[in-house]
CSV table of C-alpha atoms in Angstrom, one decimal:
chain,number,residue,atom,x,y,z
L,1,MET,CA,14.1,-0.3,-30.0
L,2,SER,CA,17.7,0.3,-29.0
L,3,ALA,CA,17.6,-2.9,-26.9
L,4,ILE,CA,17.1,-4.9,-30.1
L,5,THR,CA,20.1,-3.4,-31.8
L,6,ASN,CA,22.2,-4.0,-28.8
L,7,THR,CA,21.3,-7.7,-28.8
L,8,SER,CA,22.5,-8.1,-32.3
L,9,ASP,CA,25.7,-6.3,-31.5
L,10,HIS,CA,26.7,-8.2,-28.3
L,11,GLY,CA,23.9,-10.7,-27.7
L,12,HIS,CA,25.7,-12.7,-25.0
L,13,ASP,CA,26.0,-9.5,-22.8
L,14,SER,CA,22.4,-8.3,-23.0
L,15,ALA,CA,19.7,-9.2,-20.6
L,16,LEU,CA,17.2,-9.3,-23.5
L,17,HIS,CA,16.2,-12.8,-24.8
L,18,HIS,CA,15.6,-13.2,-28.5
L,19,GLN,CA,12.0,-14.1,-28.3
L,20,PHE,CA,11.0,-10.7,-26.8
L,21,GLU,CA,10.5,-7.4,-28.7
L,22,ASP,CA,12.2,-5.3,-26.1
L,23,ILE,CA,13.2,-5.3,-22.5
L,24,GLY,CA,9.9,-3.9,-21.3
L,25,GLN,CA,7.9,-6.7,-22.8
L,26,GLN,CA,10.4,-9.2,-21.4
L,27,ASN,CA,10.2,-7.8,-17.9
L,28,ASP,CA,6.4,-7.7,-18.1
L,29,SER,CA,6.3,-11.4,-19.0
L,30,TYR,CA,8.5,-12.2,-16.0
L,31,ILE,CA,6.3,-10.3,-13.7
L,32,VAL,CA,3.0,-11.6,-15.1
L,33,GLY,CA,4.5,-15.2,-14.7
L,34,MET,CA,5.4,-14.6,-11.1
L,35,TRP,CA,2.0,-13.3,-10.3
L,36,VAL,CA,0.4,-16.4,-11.9
L,37,PHE,CA,2.3,-18.3,-9.4
L,38,LEU,CA,1.5,-16.0,-6.5
L,39,SER,CA,-2.3,-16.2,-7.5
L,40,THR,CA,-2.1,-20.0,-6.9
L,41,GLU,CA,-0.4,-19.2,-3.5
L,42,VAL,CA,-3.3,-16.8,-2.7
L,43,MET,CA,-5.8,-19.6,-3.3
L,44,PHE,CA,-3.7,-22.1,-1.5
L,45,PHE,CA,-3.6,-20.0,1.7
L,46,GLY,CA,-7.1,-18.7,1.0
L,47,ALA,CA,-8.7,-22.1,1.5
L,48,LEU,CA,-7.0,-22.2,4.9
L,49,PHE,CA,-8.3,-18.8,5.7
L,50,PHE,CA,-11.8,-20.0,4.7
L,51,ILE,CA,-11.5,-23.0,7.0
L,52,TYR,CA,-10.4,-20.7,9.8
L,53,THR,CA,-13.3,-18.3,9.1
L,54,LEU,CA,-15.8,-21.3,9.3
L,55,TYR,CA,-14.8,-22.7,12.5
L,56,ARG,CA,-14.1,-19.4,14.2
L,57,TRP,CA,-17.7,-18.4,13.3
L,58,ASN,CA,-19.1,-21.5,14.9
L,59,TYR,CA,-16.8,-21.7,18.0
L,60,GLN,CA,-16.3,-18.1,18.8
L,61,LEU,CA,-15.8,-18.3,22.6
L,62,ASP,CA,-13.8,-21.5,22.6
L,63,PHE,CA,-11.4,-20.0,19.9
L,64,TYR,CA,-11.1,-16.8,22.0
L,65,ILE,CA,-10.2,-18.7,25.2
L,66,ALA,CA,-7.8,-20.9,23.2
L,67,HIS,CA,-6.1,-17.9,21.5
L,68,GLU,CA,-5.3,-16.3,24.9
L,69,HIS,CA,-2.1,-18.6,25.2
L,70,LEU,CA,-0.7,-16.6,22.2
L,71,ASP,CA,1.7,-13.8,23.0
L,72,VAL,CA,0.6,-10.6,21.3
L,73,LYS,CA,4.0,-9.0,22.0
L,74,LEU,CA,5.9,-11.8,20.3
L,75,GLY,CA,3.5,-11.6,17.3
L,76,ALA,CA,3.9,-7.9,17.0
L,77,ILE,CA,7.6,-8.2,17.1
L,78,ASN,CA,7.5,-10.8,14.4
L,79,THR,CA,5.2,-8.6,12.3
L,80,SER,CA,7.7,-5.7,12.5
L,81,VAL,CA,10.6,-8.0,11.7
L,82,LEU,CA,8.9,-9.2,8.6
L,83,LEU,CA,7.7,-5.7,7.5
L,84,PHE,CA,11.4,-4.6,7.9
L,85,SER,CA,12.6,-7.5,5.9
L,86,SER,CA,10.3,-6.5,3.1
L,87,PHE,CA,11.9,-3.1,3.1
L,88,THR,CA,15.3,-4.5,2.9
L,89,MET,CA,14.2,-6.8,0.1
L,90,VAL,CA,12.8,-3.9,-1.8
L,91,MET,CA,16.0,-2.0,-1.3
L,92,ALA,CA,17.9,-5.0,-2.6
L,93,VAL,CA,15.8,-4.9,-5.8
L,94,GLN,CA,16.3,-1.1,-6.1
L,95,SER,CA,20.1,-1.6,-5.7
L,96,ALA,CA,19.9,-4.3,-8.4
L,97,GLN,CA,18.3,-1.8,-10.7
L,98,LEU,CA,21.0,0.6,-10.0
L,99,LYS,CA,23.6,-2.1,-10.4
L,100,ARG,CA,25.1,-1.6,-6.9
L,101,ARG,CA,26.4,-5.2,-6.3
L,102,LEU,CA,27.6,-4.8,-2.8
L,103,HIS,CA,24.4,-3.0,-1.7
L,104,VAL,CA,22.4,-5.8,-3.1
L,105,ILE,CA,24.4,-8.5,-1.2
L,106,GLY,CA,24.1,-6.4,2.0
L,107,TYR,CA,20.4,-6.0,1.8
L,108,LEU,CA,19.7,-9.6,0.9
L,109,LEU,CA,21.9,-10.7,3.9
L,110,THR,CA,19.9,-8.4,6.2
L,111,THR,CA,16.7,-9.9,4.8
L,112,ILE,CA,18.0,-13.4,5.7
L,113,VAL,CA,18.9,-12.2,9.2
L,114,CYS,CA,15.3,-10.9,9.7
L,115,ALA,CA,13.9,-14.2,8.4
L,116,CYS,CA,16.0,-16.2,10.8
L,117,THR,CA,15.0,-13.8,13.7
L,118,PHE,CA,11.3,-14.5,12.7
L,119,LEU,CA,12.0,-18.3,12.9
L,120,VAL,CA,13.8,-18.1,16.2
L,121,ILE,CA,10.9,-16.2,17.8
L,122,LYS,CA,8.4,-18.7,16.2
L,123,TYR,CA,10.5,-21.6,17.7
L,124,PHE,CA,10.1,-20.1,21.2
L,125,GLU,CA,6.4,-19.6,20.6
L,126,TYR,CA,6.0,-23.1,19.5
L,127,SER,CA,8.0,-24.5,22.4
L,128,SER,CA,5.7,-22.8,24.9
L,129,LYS,CA,2.6,-24.3,23.2
L,130,ILE,CA,4.2,-27.8,23.1
L,131,ALA,CA,5.3,-27.5,26.8
L,132,ASP,CA,1.6,-27.0,27.7
L,133,HIS,CA,0.4,-29.9,25.4
L,134,LEU,CA,-1.4,-27.5,23.1
L,135,TYR,CA,-0.7,-29.5,19.9
L,136,PRO,CA,-3.6,-31.5,18.4
L,137,GLY,CA,-3.8,-35.2,19.1
L,138,ALA,CA,-4.3,-37.5,22.1
L,139,GLY,CA,-3.4,-35.8,25.3
L,140,PHE,CA,-4.3,-32.3,24.2
L,141,ALA,CA,-4.2,-29.8,27.0
L,142,THR,CA,-4.0,-32.5,29.7
L,143,ASP,CA,-3.5,-29.7,32.3
L,144,ALA,CA,-6.1,-27.2,31.1
L,145,HIS,CA,-5.5,-24.9,34.1
L,146,ALA,CA,-1.8,-24.5,33.1
L,147,ALA,CA,-2.6,-24.0,29.5
L,148,PHE,CA,-5.6,-21.6,29.6
L,149,GLY,CA,-5.5,-20.2,33.2
L,150,ALA,CA,-8.3,-19.7,35.7
L,151,HIS,CA,-10.7,-17.8,33.4
L,152,ALA,CA,-11.2,-20.9,31.2
L,153,PHE,CA,-13.2,-22.3,34.2
L,154,GLU,CA,-16.7,-21.4,35.3
L,155,ALA,CA,-17.7,-22.3,38.8
L,156,GLY,CA,-15.0,-24.9,38.9
L,157,LYS,CA,-16.1,-26.4,35.6
L,158,LEU,CA,-14.1,-26.2,32.4
L,159,ALA,CA,-15.9,-23.5,30.2
L,160,VAL,CA,-13.9,-24.3,27.0
L,161,ASN,CA,-14.8,-27.2,24.7
L,162,MET,CA,-11.5,-29.0,24.3
L,163,ASN,CA,-12.4,-30.3,20.8
L,164,HIS,CA,-12.9,-26.8,19.6
L,165,ALA,CA,-9.8,-25.6,21.3
L,166,GLN,CA,-7.9,-28.3,19.6
L,167,LEU,CA,-9.3,-27.2,16.3
L,168,PHE,CA,-7.9,-23.8,16.9
L,169,TYR,CA,-4.4,-25.1,17.5
L,170,ALA,CA,-4.7,-27.4,14.5
L,171,LEU,CA,-5.3,-24.3,12.5
L,172,TYR,CA,-2.7,-22.3,14.3
L,173,PHE,CA,0.1,-24.9,13.7
L,174,GLY,CA,-1.3,-25.6,10.2
L,175,MET,CA,-1.3,-22.1,9.0
L,176,THR,CA,1.6,-20.6,10.8
L,177,GLY,CA,3.5,-23.8,10.1
L,178,LEU,CA,2.9,-23.5,6.4
L,179,HIS,CA,3.9,-19.9,6.5
L,180,ALA,CA,7.1,-20.9,8.3
L,181,VAL,CA,7.8,-23.4,5.5
L,182,HIS,CA,7.4,-20.5,2.9
L,183,ILE,CA,9.9,-18.5,5.1
L,184,ILE,CA,12.5,-21.4,5.0
L,185,ALA,CA,12.0,-21.8,1.3
L,186,GLY,CA,12.4,-17.9,0.9
L,187,ILE,CA,15.7,-18.1,2.9
L,188,LEU,CA,17.0,-20.9,0.6
L,189,VAL,CA,16.1,-18.9,-2.5
L,190,ILE,CA,17.6,-15.7,-1.3
L,191,LEU,CA,20.8,-17.6,-0.4
L,192,ALA,CA,20.9,-19.0,-4.0
L,193,LEU,CA,20.4,-15.4,-5.2
L,194,ILE,CA,23.2,-14.0,-3.0
L,195,ARG,CA,25.6,-16.8,-4.4
L,196,LEU,CA,24.8,-15.5,-8.0
L,197,TRP,CA,25.5,-11.9,-7.0
L,198,VAL,CA,28.8,-13.0,-5.2
L,199,ILE,CA,30.1,-14.9,-8.3
L,200,ARG,CA,29.0,-11.9,-10.5
L,201,ALA,CA,26.6,-14.1,-12.6
L,202,LYS,CA,25.5,-12.2,-15.7
L,203,SER,CA,21.9,-13.6,-15.2
L,204,VAL,CA,21.6,-11.2,-12.2
L,205,THR,CA,24.0,-8.4,-12.7
L,206,LEU,CA,22.8,-7.6,-16.3
L,207,ASP,CA,19.1,-8.0,-15.4
L,208,TYR,CA,17.4,-6.9,-12.2
L,209,ILE,CA,14.5,-9.2,-12.8
L,210,PRO,CA,15.7,-12.4,-11.0
L,211,THR,CA,16.2,-10.2,-7.9
L,212,GLU,CA,12.7,-8.7,-8.4
L,213,MET,CA,11.1,-12.2,-8.7
L,214,VAL,CA,12.7,-13.3,-5.3
L,215,GLY,CA,11.5,-10.0,-3.9
L,216,LEU,CA,7.8,-10.6,-5.0
L,217,TYR,CA,8.0,-14.0,-3.4
L,218,TRP,CA,9.2,-12.6,-0.2
L,219,HIS,CA,6.7,-9.8,-0.2
L,220,PHE,CA,3.9,-12.4,-0.6
L,221,VAL,CA,5.2,-14.3,2.5
L,222,ASP,CA,4.9,-11.0,4.4
L,223,LEU,CA,1.5,-10.5,3.0
L,224,VAL,CA,0.2,-13.8,4.4
L,225,TRP,CA,1.6,-12.8,7.9
L,226,ILE,CA,-0.2,-9.5,7.7
L,227,PHE,CA,-3.4,-11.4,7.8
L,228,LEU,CA,-2.4,-14.2,10.1
L,229,PHE,CA,-1.3,-11.8,12.9
L,230,PRO,CA,-4.7,-10.1,13.6
L,231,LEU,CA,-6.6,-13.3,13.0
L,232,PHE,CA,-4.6,-15.4,15.4
L,233,TYR,CA,-3.1,-13.0,17.9
L,234,LEU,CA,-5.6,-10.1,18.0
L,235,MET,CA,-8.9,-12.0,18.4
L,236,PRO,CA,-11.6,-9.6,19.9
L,237,LYS,CA,-13.2,-10.8,23.1
L,238,PRO,CA,-16.9,-11.9,22.3
L,239,HIS,CA,-19.0,-9.0,23.6
K,1,MET,CA,27.7,-0.7,-21.2
K,2,ALA,CA,25.5,1.0,-23.8
K,3,SER,CA,22.8,-1.6,-23.5
K,4,GLN,CA,22.7,-1.1,-19.8
K,5,THR,CA,22.1,2.6,-19.9
K,6,SER,CA,19.8,2.6,-23.0
K,7,HIS,CA,17.1,0.5,-21.3
K,8,SER,CA,17.5,1.9,-17.8
K,9,HIS,CA,14.4,4.0,-18.6
K,10,GLU,CA,12.4,1.0,-19.2
K,11,HIS,CA,11.9,0.2,-15.6
K,12,HIS,CA,10.8,2.6,-12.9
K,13,ILE,CA,13.3,3.2,-10.2
K,14,VAL,CA,11.4,4.2,-7.0
K,15,PRO,CA,13.2,6.5,-4.6
K,16,THR,CA,14.3,5.2,-1.2
K,17,SER,CA,12.2,7.8,0.5
K,18,THR,CA,9.0,6.2,-0.9
K,19,TYR,CA,10.1,2.8,0.5
K,20,LEU,CA,11.1,4.2,3.8
K,21,LEU,CA,7.7,6.1,4.1
K,22,THR,CA,5.8,2.9,3.3
K,23,LEU,CA,7.8,1.0,6.0
K,24,ILE,CA,7.0,3.7,8.5
K,25,LEU,CA,3.2,3.6,7.6
K,26,LEU,CA,3.2,-0.2,7.8
K,27,VAL,CA,4.7,-0.2,11.3
K,28,LEU,CA,2.4,2.6,12.4
K,29,LEU,CA,-0.7,0.5,11.1
K,30,MET,CA,0.7,-2.6,12.9
K,31,LEU,CA,0.8,-0.6,16.2
K,32,ALA,CA,-2.7,0.8,15.5
K,33,THR,CA,-4.2,-2.7,15.1
K,34,VAL,CA,-2.6,-3.9,18.4
K,35,TRP,CA,-3.9,-0.7,20.1
K,36,ALA,CA,-7.4,-1.1,18.6
K,37,ALA,CA,-7.5,-4.7,19.8
K,38,SER,CA,-7.1,-3.5,23.4
K,39,PHE,CA,-10.6,-2.0,23.4
K,40,ASN,CA,-14.0,-3.6,23.3
K,41,LEU,CA,-15.5,-1.5,20.6
K,42,PRO,CA,-19.1,-0.7,20.8
K,43,ALA,CA,-21.7,-2.3,18.5
K,44,ILE,CA,-22.6,-0.4,15.3
K,45,GLY,CA,-26.1,-1.0,13.8
K,46,PRO,CA,-26.6,-4.7,13.2
K,47,PHE,CA,-23.0,-5.5,14.0
K,48,SER,CA,-22.0,-6.6,17.5
K,49,GLY,CA,-18.9,-5.1,19.2
K,50,THR,CA,-17.0,-8.3,18.5
K,51,VAL,CA,-17.7,-7.9,14.7
K,52,VAL,CA,-16.8,-4.3,14.9
K,53,ASN,CA,-13.4,-5.1,16.5
K,54,GLN,CA,-12.8,-7.7,13.9
K,55,MET,CA,-13.7,-5.5,11.0
K,56,VAL,CA,-11.3,-2.8,12.3
K,57,ALA,CA,-8.5,-5.3,12.5
K,58,LEU,CA,-9.2,-6.7,9.0
K,59,ILE,CA,-9.6,-3.2,7.5
K,60,ILE,CA,-6.1,-2.3,8.9
K,61,ALA,CA,-4.7,-5.6,7.6
K,62,THR,CA,-6.1,-4.9,4.2
K,63,ALA,CA,-4.6,-1.4,4.2
K,64,LYS,CA,-1.3,-2.9,5.0
K,65,ALA,CA,-1.6,-5.6,2.3
K,66,LEU,CA,-2.5,-2.9,-0.2
K,67,LEU,CA,0.7,-0.9,0.7
K,68,VAL,CA,2.9,-4.0,0.4
K,69,ILE,CA,1.3,-4.9,-3.0
K,70,MET,CA,1.2,-1.5,-4.6
K,71,VAL,CA,4.6,-0.1,-3.3
K,72,PHE,CA,6.8,-3.0,-2.3
K,73,MET,CA,5.7,-5.4,-5.0
K,74,GLY,CA,5.6,-2.4,-7.4
K,75,VAL,CA,2.1,-3.2,-8.8
K,76,ARG,CA,1.3,0.5,-8.9
K,77,TRP,CA,4.0,0.9,-11.6
K,78,SER,CA,3.3,-2.4,-13.6
K,79,SER,CA,1.4,-3.0,-16.7
K,80,THR,CA,-2.4,-3.5,-17.0
K,81,LEU,CA,-1.8,-7.2,-17.9
K,82,ALA,CA,0.2,-7.7,-14.6
K,83,LYS,CA,-2.4,-5.9,-12.6
K,84,LEU,CA,-5.1,-8.2,-14.1
K,85,TRP,CA,-3.2,-11.2,-12.8
K,86,VAL,CA,-2.6,-9.6,-9.5
K,87,ALA,CA,-6.4,-9.3,-9.2
K,88,SER,CA,-7.2,-12.8,-10.4
K,89,GLY,CA,-6.1,-14.5,-7.2
K,90,PHE,CA,-7.9,-12.2,-4.9
K,91,VAL,CA,-11.1,-12.3,-7.1
K,92,THR,CA,-11.1,-16.1,-6.7
K,93,LEU,CA,-10.7,-15.7,-3.0
K,94,ILE,CA,-13.7,-13.5,-2.9
K,95,LEU,CA,-15.8,-16.0,-4.9
K,96,LEU,CA,-14.6,-18.7,-2.4
K,97,PHE,CA,-15.7,-16.7,0.5
K,98,GLY,CA,-19.1,-16.2,-1.2
K,99,ILE,CA,-19.8,-19.9,-0.3
K,100,LEU,CA,-20.3,-18.6,3.3
K,101,GLY,CA,-23.4,-16.8,2.0
K,102,ASP,CA,-25.0,-20.2,1.2
K,103,TYR,CA,-23.8,-21.6,4.5
K,104,THR,CA,-25.3,-18.9,6.7
K,105,THR,CA,-28.7,-18.9,4.9
K,106,ARG,CA,-29.3,-22.6,5.7
K,107,HIS,CA,-31.6,-23.2,8.7
K,108,TYR,CA,-30.6,-26.9,9.2
K,109,GLU,CA,-27.4,-28.8,9.3
K,110,HIS,CA,-26.7,-32.5,9.3
K,111,GLN,CA,-26.6,-34.4,12.6
K,112,HIS,CA,-23.3,-36.2,13.4
K,113,GLY,CA,-23.2,-39.5,11.5
K,114,TRP,CA,-26.1,-38.6,9.1
K,115,GLU,CA,-24.4,-40.3,6.2
K,116,ALA,CA,-24.6,-43.7,7.9
K,117,ARG,CA,-28.4,-43.6,8.0
K,118,PRO,CA,-30.4,-44.6,4.9
K,119,ASP,CA,-32.8,-41.7,5.4
K,120,GLY,CA,-29.9,-39.3,6.0
K,121,SER,CA,-30.5,-37.1,3.1
K,122,LEU,CA,-32.6,-33.9,3.5
K,123,PRO,CA,-35.5,-33.0,1.1
K,124,ARG,CA,-34.6,-30.0,-1.1
K,125,SER,CA,-37.5,-28.0,0.1
K,126,THR,CA,-37.1,-27.6,3.8
K,127,PRO,CA,-40.3,-26.7,5.6
K,128,ASP,CA,-40.3,-23.2,6.9
K,129,GLU,CA,-40.2,-23.1,10.7
K,130,GLU,CA,-42.7,-20.4,11.1
K,131,VAL,CA,-45.4,-22.0,9.0
K,132,VAL,CA,-45.0,-25.7,9.9
K,133,PRO,CA,-44.9,-26.7,13.6
K,134,PRO,CA,-41.4,-27.4,14.7
K,135,ILE,CA,-40.2,-30.7,13.3
K,136,ASN,CA,-38.5,-33.3,15.4
K,137,ALA,CA,-34.9,-32.9,14.4
K,138,ASN,CA,-34.0,-36.5,15.3
K,139,ASP,CA,-36.5,-37.8,12.7
K,140,LEU,CA,-35.0,-35.7,9.9
K,141,ASN,CA,-31.4,-36.4,11.0
K,142,VAL,CA,-30.7,-32.8,10.9
K,143,LYS,CA,-30.6,-30.1,13.6
K,144,ILE,CA,-31.6,-26.6,13.6
K,145,ARG,CA,-28.7,-24.1,13.8
K,146,GLN,CA,-28.5,-22.2,17.0
């Protein structure tokens, strides 16, 4: 109730917009709205996870051999980097609630550094796949021995179906690529948010919600990776 | 300034220790999943070892996802309406994966290029393999799933 009186006193300084009863209702509206968007994102990535499940189900062994080119260590490092960036993001939101401006900027910058680290590691991963011609298209894995090693062969004959291996890499590049696009979008949004904090924009300093919205998006990106990591890097050997 | 202090009780400020603990748990779960993947786990009941391995990895991933959603995304402290919307996306996802139930219970699948043949469509009631002698899959333009 006090929030309403405050708007009438100095409306331009309050975070509360006129169409809301109180700040609690306003915050709730923002959070629900953000989750509506995130629900569409869940379905967007969900369809891709479904395609993955279907083909993995059918071509278990081919997918297993194809996945061995992926480096678990790099995947694990990238997972840790993203988990840590989620932590710094949540600390930025907490600092925004406590109105500690410099802390917010510091935590957001750390989040961006983590995001860039993730992309750099991803760049090296992609490079090693491209060097072995492991991208879908004509000339896929022209040198199968270099790409998959000796255990992809049985009695001198190739034991992996190249079409199915190609499908694995189409999914790998498609899904991690789409995730990387989300990381890049996240970096841009966080940069815009930092700018608002630097210029002391009232839209962020009076109200922690814009920072919280960016945080929710960033955690979602982390969430997708939490599932991508075991599904692509930690495939169990068919036994 | 009065407006800022007056509504500070409206949103829950989570202590840093909670976030730090969550981060530590998340990293430990990440290490656990990598560690679990280094073993060929034994089969349990109808599930082969491969499936058990995959289930362990997915259960750990779900635990991590729940930690991120509940603590980092603050769903634990948000309103029922917000929680309902959080659930909506994942419920839709579960419905989507329900299609797999249909997929796995079909005994036949189309041959490559089935749509080009005039007799390419399959009758709704597929003869049961055990009752009727094995049909020539080429005639029906379908093949029996391995």
